[in-house]
Short mmCIF file of C-alpha atoms in Angstrom, two decimals:
data_model
loop_
_atom_site.label_atom_id
_atom_site.label_comp_id
_atom_site.label_asym_id
_atom_site.label_seq_id
_atom_site.Cartn_x
_atom_site.Cartn_y
_atom_site.Cartn_z
CA MET A 1 -163.55 254.57 31.07
CA GLY A 2 -165.25 253.93 27.75
CA CYS A 3 -163.97 254.68 24.26
CA GLY A 4 -166.91 257.00 23.66
CA ILE A 5 -165.85 259.27 26.51
CA LEU A 6 -162.28 259.34 25.28
CA ALA A 7 -163.32 260.06 21.71
CA GLY A 8 -165.08 263.24 22.82
CA MET A 9 -162.23 264.43 25.04
CA ASP A 10 -160.41 267.66 24.27
CA PRO A 11 -156.89 266.60 23.18
CA HIS A 12 -155.43 269.87 24.51
CA LEU A 13 -156.68 269.03 28.00
CA LEU A 14 -155.44 265.46 27.65
CA ARG A 15 -151.98 266.61 26.57
CA THR A 16 -151.81 268.98 29.54
CA TYR A 17 -152.76 266.17 31.89
CA VAL A 18 -150.12 263.81 30.49
CA THR A 19 -147.46 266.50 30.85
CA VAL A 20 -148.39 267.28 34.46
CA ALA A 21 -148.43 263.58 35.35
CA ARG A 22 -145.07 262.98 33.64
CA LEU A 23 -143.36 265.94 35.36
CA SER A 24 -145.23 265.63 38.68
CA SER A 25 -145.51 269.42 38.69
CA PHE A 26 -148.06 271.99 37.53
CA SER A 27 -145.41 274.70 37.27
CA GLU A 28 -142.98 272.54 35.27
CA ALA A 29 -145.80 271.49 32.95
CA ALA A 30 -146.73 275.14 32.42
CA ARG A 31 -143.14 275.99 31.43
CA THR A 32 -142.93 272.98 29.12
CA LEU A 33 -146.23 273.72 27.37
CA GLY A 34 -145.89 277.51 27.30
CA TYR A 35 -149.00 278.08 29.43
CA THR A 36 -149.50 279.92 32.67
CA GLN A 37 -149.76 277.77 35.78
CA SER A 38 -153.33 278.99 36.19
CA ALA A 39 -154.20 277.75 32.69
CA VAL A 40 -152.72 274.35 33.46
CA SER A 41 -154.78 274.11 36.65
CA GLN A 42 -157.91 275.08 34.70
CA HIS A 43 -157.18 272.39 32.08
CA ILE A 44 -156.86 269.70 34.75
CA ALA A 45 -160.00 270.89 36.56
CA ALA A 46 -161.96 270.89 33.30
CA LEU A 47 -160.79 267.37 32.46
CA GLU A 48 -161.65 266.10 35.93
CA GLN A 49 -165.09 267.68 35.67
CA ASP A 50 -165.62 266.16 32.22
CA LEU A 51 -164.71 262.66 33.45
CA GLY A 52 -166.35 263.01 36.86
CA ALA A 53 -163.27 261.73 38.68
CA PRO A 54 -160.19 263.22 40.34
CA LEU A 55 -157.11 262.49 38.25
CA LEU A 56 -154.29 263.93 40.36
CA THR A 57 -153.49 264.41 44.01
CA ARG A 58 -151.99 267.85 44.56
CA ARG A 59 -149.36 267.32 47.27
CA PRO A 60 -147.51 265.45 45.95
CA VAL A 61 -148.67 265.66 42.34
CA VAL A 62 -149.29 262.01 41.42
CA PRO A 63 -152.06 260.31 39.44
CA THR A 64 -154.99 258.74 41.24
CA ALA A 65 -156.17 255.26 40.26
CA ALA A 66 -158.47 256.85 37.67
CA GLY A 67 -155.58 259.04 36.51
CA GLU A 68 -153.33 256.01 36.03
CA ARG A 69 -156.00 254.36 33.92
CA LEU A 70 -156.35 257.50 31.80
CA LEU A 71 -152.57 257.54 31.22
CA GLU A 72 -152.78 254.02 29.77
CA HIS A 73 -155.16 255.34 27.10
CA ALA A 74 -153.74 258.84 26.66
CA GLY A 75 -150.35 257.97 25.18
CA PRO A 76 -151.70 255.92 22.25
CA LEU A 77 -154.51 258.42 21.63
CA LEU A 78 -152.19 261.42 21.45
CA LEU A 79 -149.73 259.49 19.32
CA ARG A 80 -152.52 258.63 16.87
CA LEU A 81 -153.48 262.30 16.64
CA ASP A 82 -149.86 263.29 15.99
CA ALA A 83 -149.58 260.53 13.41
CA ALA A 84 -152.72 261.71 11.61
CA ARG A 85 -151.40 265.26 11.44
CA ALA A 86 -148.00 264.07 10.19
CA ASP A 87 -149.68 261.93 7.52
CA VAL A 88 -151.58 264.90 6.12
CA VAL A 89 -148.51 267.16 6.24
CA ARG A 90 -146.48 264.43 4.56
CA MET A 91 -148.92 264.30 1.63
CA ALA A 92 -148.65 268.04 1.09
CA ALA A 93 -144.87 268.22 1.46
CA ALA A 94 -142.51 268.69 -1.47
CA PRO A 95 -141.38 265.30 -2.81
CA GLU A 96 -137.66 266.07 -2.58
CA HIS A 97 -136.14 266.73 0.83
CA GLY A 98 -133.43 265.38 3.06
CA LEU A 99 -133.77 261.93 4.55
CA THR A 100 -134.08 261.21 8.27
CA LEU A 101 -133.64 257.57 9.20
CA ALA A 102 -134.43 256.35 12.72
CA ALA A 103 -132.67 253.11 13.56
CA ALA A 104 -131.88 250.74 16.38
CA PRO A 105 -128.10 250.42 16.88
CA THR A 106 -127.92 246.78 15.79
CA ALA A 107 -130.24 247.40 12.82
CA LEU A 108 -127.57 249.54 11.13
CA GLY A 109 -125.75 246.65 9.55
CA PRO A 110 -123.14 246.94 6.77
CA ARG A 111 -125.78 246.65 4.04
CA ALA A 112 -127.94 249.43 5.48
CA VAL A 113 -124.96 251.73 5.99
CA ALA A 114 -123.73 251.14 2.44
CA ALA A 115 -127.18 251.98 1.06
CA LEU A 116 -127.38 255.42 2.70
CA PRO A 117 -127.23 258.46 0.37
CA ALA A 118 -123.89 260.23 0.07
CA ALA A 119 -125.37 263.49 1.38
CA GLY A 120 -128.51 264.95 2.91
CA VAL A 121 -129.15 262.14 5.39
CA THR A 122 -129.62 262.24 9.15
CA VAL A 123 -129.40 259.01 11.14
CA ARG A 124 -131.08 259.03 14.54
CA VAL A 125 -130.27 256.10 16.80
CA LEU A 126 -133.32 255.46 18.98
CA ALA A 127 -134.71 252.85 21.34
CA ARG A 128 -136.52 250.15 19.36
CA ASP A 129 -139.98 250.98 20.70
CA GLY A 130 -139.53 254.64 19.78
CA ILE A 131 -138.81 254.02 16.09
CA PRO A 132 -142.38 253.28 14.90
CA ALA A 133 -143.61 256.35 16.77
CA ALA A 134 -140.91 258.52 15.16
CA VAL A 135 -141.99 257.38 11.69
CA ALA A 136 -145.69 257.73 12.49
CA THR A 137 -145.32 261.29 13.77
CA GLY A 138 -143.07 262.44 10.93
CA THR A 139 -139.89 263.02 12.94
CA ALA A 140 -138.29 260.31 10.77
CA ASP A 141 -138.97 259.43 7.14
CA LEU A 142 -138.06 255.77 7.56
CA GLY A 143 -137.21 253.45 10.42
CA LEU A 144 -135.00 250.40 10.77
CA VAL A 145 -136.06 248.06 13.56
CA ASP A 146 -134.66 244.68 14.53
CA GLY A 147 -135.12 241.81 16.91
CA LEU A 148 -135.14 238.07 17.42
CA ALA A 149 -137.58 236.07 15.31
CA ALA A 150 -138.12 232.65 13.85
CA PRO A 151 -136.80 232.49 10.28
CA SER A 152 -139.09 234.41 7.88
CA ASP A 153 -141.41 235.50 10.72
CA PRO A 154 -142.18 239.24 10.93
CA LEU A 155 -141.29 241.25 14.03
CA ARG A 156 -143.97 242.21 16.51
CA LEU A 157 -144.02 245.99 16.60
CA PRO A 158 -146.14 248.31 18.77
CA ASP A 159 -149.39 249.36 17.09
CA VAL A 160 -148.92 253.14 17.10
CA ALA A 161 -150.45 254.05 13.73
CA PRO A 162 -151.05 252.57 10.27
CA LEU A 163 -147.49 251.70 9.22
CA THR A 164 -146.01 249.41 6.59
CA THR A 165 -143.06 247.13 7.28
CA HIS A 166 -140.76 245.42 4.79
CA GLY A 167 -138.20 242.74 5.55
CA VAL A 168 -134.65 243.92 4.93
CA GLY A 169 -132.64 240.89 5.98
CA GLU A 170 -131.99 238.06 8.41
CA GLU A 171 -128.74 236.72 9.84
CA PRO A 172 -127.65 234.31 12.58
CA VAL A 173 -127.31 235.47 16.17
CA CYS A 174 -124.25 234.83 18.32
CA VAL A 175 -123.36 234.87 21.98
CA LEU A 176 -120.41 237.22 22.52
CA LEU A 177 -117.75 235.60 24.70
CA PRO A 178 -114.24 236.57 25.86
CA ALA A 179 -111.64 234.39 24.15
CA ALA A 180 -110.76 232.76 27.50
CA HIS A 181 -114.37 231.87 28.33
CA PRO A 182 -114.96 228.10 28.87
CA LEU A 183 -117.65 228.10 26.15
CA ALA A 184 -115.61 229.99 23.57
CA ARG A 185 -114.41 226.78 21.90
CA ARG A 186 -117.96 225.58 21.21
CA THR A 187 -119.21 225.49 17.63
CA GLY A 188 -122.73 226.31 18.74
CA LEU A 189 -124.79 227.03 21.86
CA ARG A 190 -128.34 226.29 23.02
CA LEU A 191 -130.07 229.25 24.62
CA ALA A 192 -131.74 226.99 27.17
CA ASP A 193 -128.29 225.97 28.47
CA LEU A 194 -127.45 229.63 29.13
CA SER A 195 -130.61 230.67 30.98
CA ALA A 196 -128.82 230.60 34.36
CA ALA A 197 -125.76 232.53 33.14
CA ARG A 198 -124.98 236.14 33.98
CA TRP A 199 -126.45 238.38 31.28
CA LEU A 200 -126.21 242.04 30.38
CA ASP A 201 -129.55 243.82 30.19
CA ALA A 202 -129.09 246.33 27.36
CA PRO A 203 -132.54 246.85 25.78
CA ASP A 204 -131.39 249.59 23.41
CA ALA A 205 -127.86 248.48 22.49
CA GLY A 206 -128.29 244.71 22.30
CA LEU A 207 -131.13 242.25 21.82
CA PRO A 208 -133.57 242.59 24.75
CA LEU A 209 -133.55 239.94 27.45
CA ALA A 210 -137.33 239.59 27.13
CA GLN A 211 -136.81 238.31 23.60
CA LEU A 212 -134.19 235.84 24.85
CA ARG A 213 -136.61 234.53 27.49
CA ALA A 214 -139.31 234.09 24.89
CA ALA A 215 -136.94 232.33 22.49
CA GLY A 216 -135.53 230.16 25.26
CA GLY A 217 -138.94 228.86 26.24
CA GLY A 218 -140.02 231.56 28.66
CA GLY A 219 -139.67 231.09 32.40
CA HIS A 220 -137.59 233.21 34.73
CA GLY A 221 -134.10 232.70 33.33
CA PHE A 222 -131.76 235.18 31.67
CA ARG A 223 -131.54 237.35 34.76
CA PRO A 224 -129.45 240.51 34.34
CA ALA A 225 -126.18 240.91 36.19
CA LEU A 226 -125.81 244.51 34.98
CA ARG A 227 -128.12 246.90 33.17
CA TYR A 228 -126.78 249.23 30.47
CA GLU A 229 -129.20 251.98 29.43
CA GLY A 230 -127.16 253.47 26.60
CA ALA A 231 -127.26 252.76 22.87
CA ASP A 232 -123.53 252.40 22.13
CA VAL A 233 -122.80 248.83 21.03
CA ARG A 234 -119.09 249.36 21.74
CA VAL A 235 -119.82 250.01 25.41
CA LEU A 236 -121.99 246.92 25.52
CA THR A 237 -119.27 244.71 24.06
CA ALA A 238 -116.66 246.20 26.40
CA LEU A 239 -118.87 245.36 29.40
CA SER A 240 -119.29 241.81 28.13
CA LEU A 241 -115.57 241.30 27.52
CA ALA A 242 -114.85 242.63 31.01
CA GLY A 243 -116.89 239.77 32.44
CA HIS A 244 -120.03 241.64 33.48
CA GLY A 245 -122.33 239.32 31.56
CA LEU A 246 -123.19 237.68 28.28
CA THR A 247 -124.91 239.43 25.42
CA LEU A 248 -126.54 238.28 22.20
CA LEU A 249 -125.74 240.12 18.98
CA PRO A 250 -126.22 239.70 15.23
CA ARG A 251 -123.31 237.82 13.67
CA SER A 252 -122.16 240.83 11.60
CA VAL A 253 -121.72 242.84 14.81
CA ALA A 254 -120.35 240.15 17.10
CA ALA A 255 -117.80 238.85 14.57
CA GLY A 256 -116.07 242.22 14.36
CA VAL A 257 -115.38 242.69 18.08
CA PRO A 258 -111.61 242.48 18.82
CA GLY A 259 -110.66 239.97 21.49
CA ALA A 260 -114.04 238.27 21.41
CA VAL A 261 -115.41 235.00 20.09
CA ALA A 262 -118.85 234.93 18.47
CA VAL A 263 -120.48 231.54 19.05
CA PRO A 264 -123.68 231.01 17.05
CA VAL A 265 -126.96 230.01 18.64
CA THR A 266 -127.99 226.67 17.20
CA GLU A 267 -131.14 226.02 19.22
CA PRO A 268 -133.82 227.24 19.00
CA ARG A 269 -133.79 228.31 15.34
CA VAL A 270 -133.86 232.08 15.67
CA VAL A 271 -132.44 234.87 13.55
CA HIS A 272 -131.70 238.54 13.84
CA ARG A 273 -134.34 240.14 11.62
CA THR A 274 -134.27 243.73 10.35
CA GLU A 275 -137.33 245.49 8.94
CA LEU A 276 -137.89 248.86 7.28
CA VAL A 277 -140.81 250.88 8.66
CA CYS A 278 -142.58 253.56 6.64
CA ALA A 279 -145.80 255.56 6.68
CA GLY A 280 -147.65 255.90 3.39
CA ALA A 281 -145.69 255.81 0.15
CA PRO A 282 -142.12 257.13 0.62
CA ARG A 283 -140.91 259.71 -1.89
CA GLY A 284 -137.61 261.24 -2.86
CA ALA A 285 -134.55 259.98 -1.00
CA ALA A 286 -136.70 257.77 1.25
CA ALA A 287 -138.15 255.96 -1.76
CA ARG A 288 -134.69 255.43 -3.25
CA LEU A 289 -133.31 254.00 -0.01
CA MET A 290 -136.31 251.72 0.30
CA GLU A 291 -135.76 250.48 -3.26
CA VAL A 292 -132.15 249.58 -2.47
CA LEU A 293 -132.94 247.86 0.85
CA VAL A 294 -136.07 245.93 -0.02
CA GLY A 295 -136.09 245.97 -3.83
CA ARG A 296 -139.36 247.86 -4.15
CA LYS A 297 -140.22 251.18 -5.81
#
């Protein structure tokens, strides 16, 4: 499926297809999009005719092999269109308005919280991968993302649209341990020595296990004993202290957990890095927050 074909595709038809595939239902897609079911069926038929391939089986409603391939392209394409629209709207908007900040839970450190305006701000805690998209599409003015990185190395973010990132800060990372844990008396820990331990898989509340595997030299270690799909760091720390698995947190978060010991990671040399994400040149409250966090106007 070439880029030329996709470039000439009707985005309305593509959006209908993505919605049907996501919901596995023509009728549910019609209700979600505000169309009649007949219109949805016509959109899918027109798209299939345009591409010369069936995209969905009807009973059950699931993508064909060609449909799966189209889904791989459709998400980024539609996101780019939404980002382009948001960029134009952003240029025409009034310079002063309230501030919406999208942030990962562990990116909201003490410095970021202290820098927030006294009024007129909305903080949206999102999954890390959703933050660049929220900024690109205009549902957030700024984003705070975080992750594991080598000192001074930038984070690797999904390429969803032309975005600018600015380093906000770096701090050590620590393994959170119950006070009675055999390793709690250590002054430092090597990640490689913990690859066979029980870990909590909390991609939105903690630092993702995939990043730990990469930092620890790859391989198949750091297997999850329990998966937590929420974004509340307090729940994550409670699960860890109850013995369900280890978790890695920035020092400022781990050090404040009652009844826990935060043991720093000494090898490899990795840090918890936080970056500010923006689209275009921020104005108003967004520009002022950016100036405080990264020292730029």
